[in-house]
Amino acid sequence: MTGEHRHIGRPVPPRHHERLVRGGGRFLADLRAADVLHAAFVRSPLAHAAVAGFDATAARRDPRCALVLGPDDLAGRTAAIPTVWRLPGQPQESIPVAVHTARYAGQPLGIVVARTPTAALDLAEAVRLDLAPLPPVPTVADALAEHAPPVVPGAAGNEAGRIRFGSPAEEIAAALARAAVVVEREFTLPRVHHSPLEPRGVLAAYEAGTGLLTVHASSQSPHAMRQDLCAVLGLRADQVRVIAPDVGGSFGSKVFLYPDEAMVCAAAVALGGAVRWVESRAENFTGAYQGRAQQATARLAVSGEGRFLAFDADLLADLGAYATQAGAGPHQVTALTLQGPYHADAAAATVRGVYTTRVPTGAYRGYGMQEAAFIRERLVDEAARELGLSPVELRLRNLIRPQDLPHTTHTGLTYDSGDYGAVLRRAAALAERPPPPDDPPWVRRATAVVAAVEISAFAPTALLEAFGIAWSGWEGVRLRINHDGTVTVHSGVIAVGQGIETSLAQIAAEGLGVPLDWVRVELGDTDTAPHSDLSAQASRALTLAGGALVIAARQLAGRMRALAAGFLKAEPEQVTLRIAATADPSSPEAAFHGAGGARITWRETAHRGYRGWGRAHRTDRIRLEESVDFDPPQLTFAHGAHAAEVAVDLGTGRVEVTGYWAVHDSGVLVNPLIAHGQITGGIAQGLGQALTEEARVDGAGLPVTRSFREYTLPAAQDIPEDLVIEHLCTPSTVIPGGFKGLGEGGAILPPAAVACAVAAAVPEIAHTLTSLPLTPSRVRAALRAAGITAEGGIR
């Protein structure tokens, strides 16, 4: 292959962009099906209540009604959804589809199917619920209070189990005892809505004659959805097919099968037809799983010389009404990554899961790691303040150095490669600039620099098995050269807007030595895609599917060269492949060349190979296809440092982010353009969580944030014009191709960077900056409590 065909590292525009911009998307609501019916849900208006009656008489009498399934009907047709990542002692191991006790406002209690979406909504309203109110338990404090009513029926209390990671308690105590400074704070990371551009949706079609259920779903993990549907509906794996069409964002909200989605499929089976449900935005706000929801008491012990002695935290995880499939997993990741990129003599964290009468929580972009970064970096900044040191200098003194890698943390994570100090120093250098000369006296301005590691390639089978996580983590690809010389890639990972189709095509083209437009990538269909439980989440799609594809392309390129050598009567090492950038597979400019001017085109080599010609031995494989299941030996860790400059209005409490600089090391970048978009989008999300986003309920547990009128996402004007993103490259030592993840990296650090910058700007309130978001009202209250006037003076 000549140098002109190098694809990895090129900023190729994502292939799907033009199709989507021109209106060619195939999202769930765009799909068509013959005689499709429409579903709506009967949802609980109360946060906690016993379902004493479900009267659907009026709905069933309406000629527009096709089906109503209430709790008793669903109990006869469905089993519970299995959970996967449980806490030790967790009293609830599955998620019932049929419920007789409502445990959050918006919980689906029944389903109505009618001929039109409007009719389904009308008939759902016609169902009469008889609810016996129970005391709501909207907060963790309420749930852990003495004599609190149990959220999970039959449970002894509202603690869902606990687990501890890291150093023994006596080592933590010893480190605290010899410390010159111990900084302890209480932190609150509130619930947030995922707010995907496209809400959830399901189109389920059941053929009674064949017993086949085909489900189109806006899903991030079709194979996991199929497994759960088999368990819920009692169907064989080869009776259920799940297809993910275009998916308009997820950020973790579409990873799991929800009870309402299972109800749609149960209704399709009951009717022997097709049923569609598209989630409304209001339903998404009140019924879709939420993210974050963590409280922590955390400590950092530091020696007089500024050496980190211990990180320690007690984490309370608000699981909501029940533990989702991942349960407290995101909070366990907080515990595992609390130590971050630093040396410490000891580090530990305890996680306690708590049930409340609120929407369940689940995976959210950067889960656990954003929370750990906020807690850790705020503690580091406060320790620097008490020691009278520069926060950047304190970090640099304690960062793990390149020569220390691989390095295993006290919680058992083994960092493979990187230069944490180089990334931090570069971010700090980018952020250095003189303050503007015209700031009024009521504006304070400052900059902070923070650092984190990012778990990626979340997979190793041994790791999941050790944690008792009942998913498969390996990733497979199937790479095929077709008889006409074109190339098809099948992968189990899913496209959710991150451009994975283009990146995988680049890897395949690079490995085979062919032009990019010869390669087609097929995703999202459990009948054709290799199995993938975790699919596109946890910064793993490119690293694992890409790593598998590197191996498959290497093997298949070798087979093609051997076939060509057989036709050219030469040894494989004597054959060269030369392909012009604009050639098609049958062109003379796309050929294997042997001695004396002999050549055979790429297409002819593939075509003859499909006939079974040209094999050196009769036992050699014929089909030009390679399947690779890749199970990495360990995680690989990306890392980064972010710097934020903020201007704080002392009169209003408004925080404006006036500059932002991010430096990441995600190993070998396949597509820098996509990488830039991923990091930029993550930063925007992180800034929203830093400054505006919080999913709230009232004292009765009823949702307050029910639309974008009450829930403020970051807008274009909230993102600083001075946004700079740079990349360093330390290839992964455990992933073929040297790739590391970056899908979550942009979202992990912004809350920590912004909060530390506000603390630097207004050190008088630094000790209070432990809860998100930093809304104007929250910051203004802290300013007033500190006696700071609107003009910038001190009362």
Short mmCIF file of C-alpha atoms in Angstrom, two decimals, residues 84-86 458-474 534 631:
data_model
loop_
_atom_site.label_atom_id
_atom_site.label_comp_id
_atom_site.label_asym_id
_atom_site.label_seq_id
_atom_site.Cartn_x
_atom_site.Cartn_y
_atom_site.Cartn_z
CA VAL A 84 -27.07 -6.75 35.90
CA TRP A 85 -24.76 -4.71 38.15
CA ARG A 86 -25.89 -5.20 41.74
CA PHE A 458 -14.77 -1.02 29.32
CA ALA A 459 -14.67 -4.67 28.55
CA PRO A 460 -12.23 -7.17 29.94
CA THR A 461 -14.23 -10.31 30.62
CA ALA A 462 -12.22 -11.02 33.73
CA LEU A 463 -13.03 -7.55 35.11
CA LEU A 464 -16.78 -7.86 34.55
CA GLU A 465 -16.77 -11.35 36.00
CA ALA A 466 -14.81 -10.21 39.06
CA PHE A 467 -17.35 -7.44 39.72
CA GLY A 468 -20.28 -9.77 39.11
CA ILE A 469 -21.50 -7.63 36.19
CA ALA A 470 -23.70 -9.94 34.11
CA TRP A 471 -22.82 -8.51 30.69
CA SER A 472 -20.35 -9.67 28.12
CA GLY A 473 -17.66 -7.08 27.53
CA TRP A 474 -15.75 -8.37 24.54
CA LEU A 534 -22.40 -2.96 26.07
CA ASP A 631 -11.40 -9.21 24.62
#
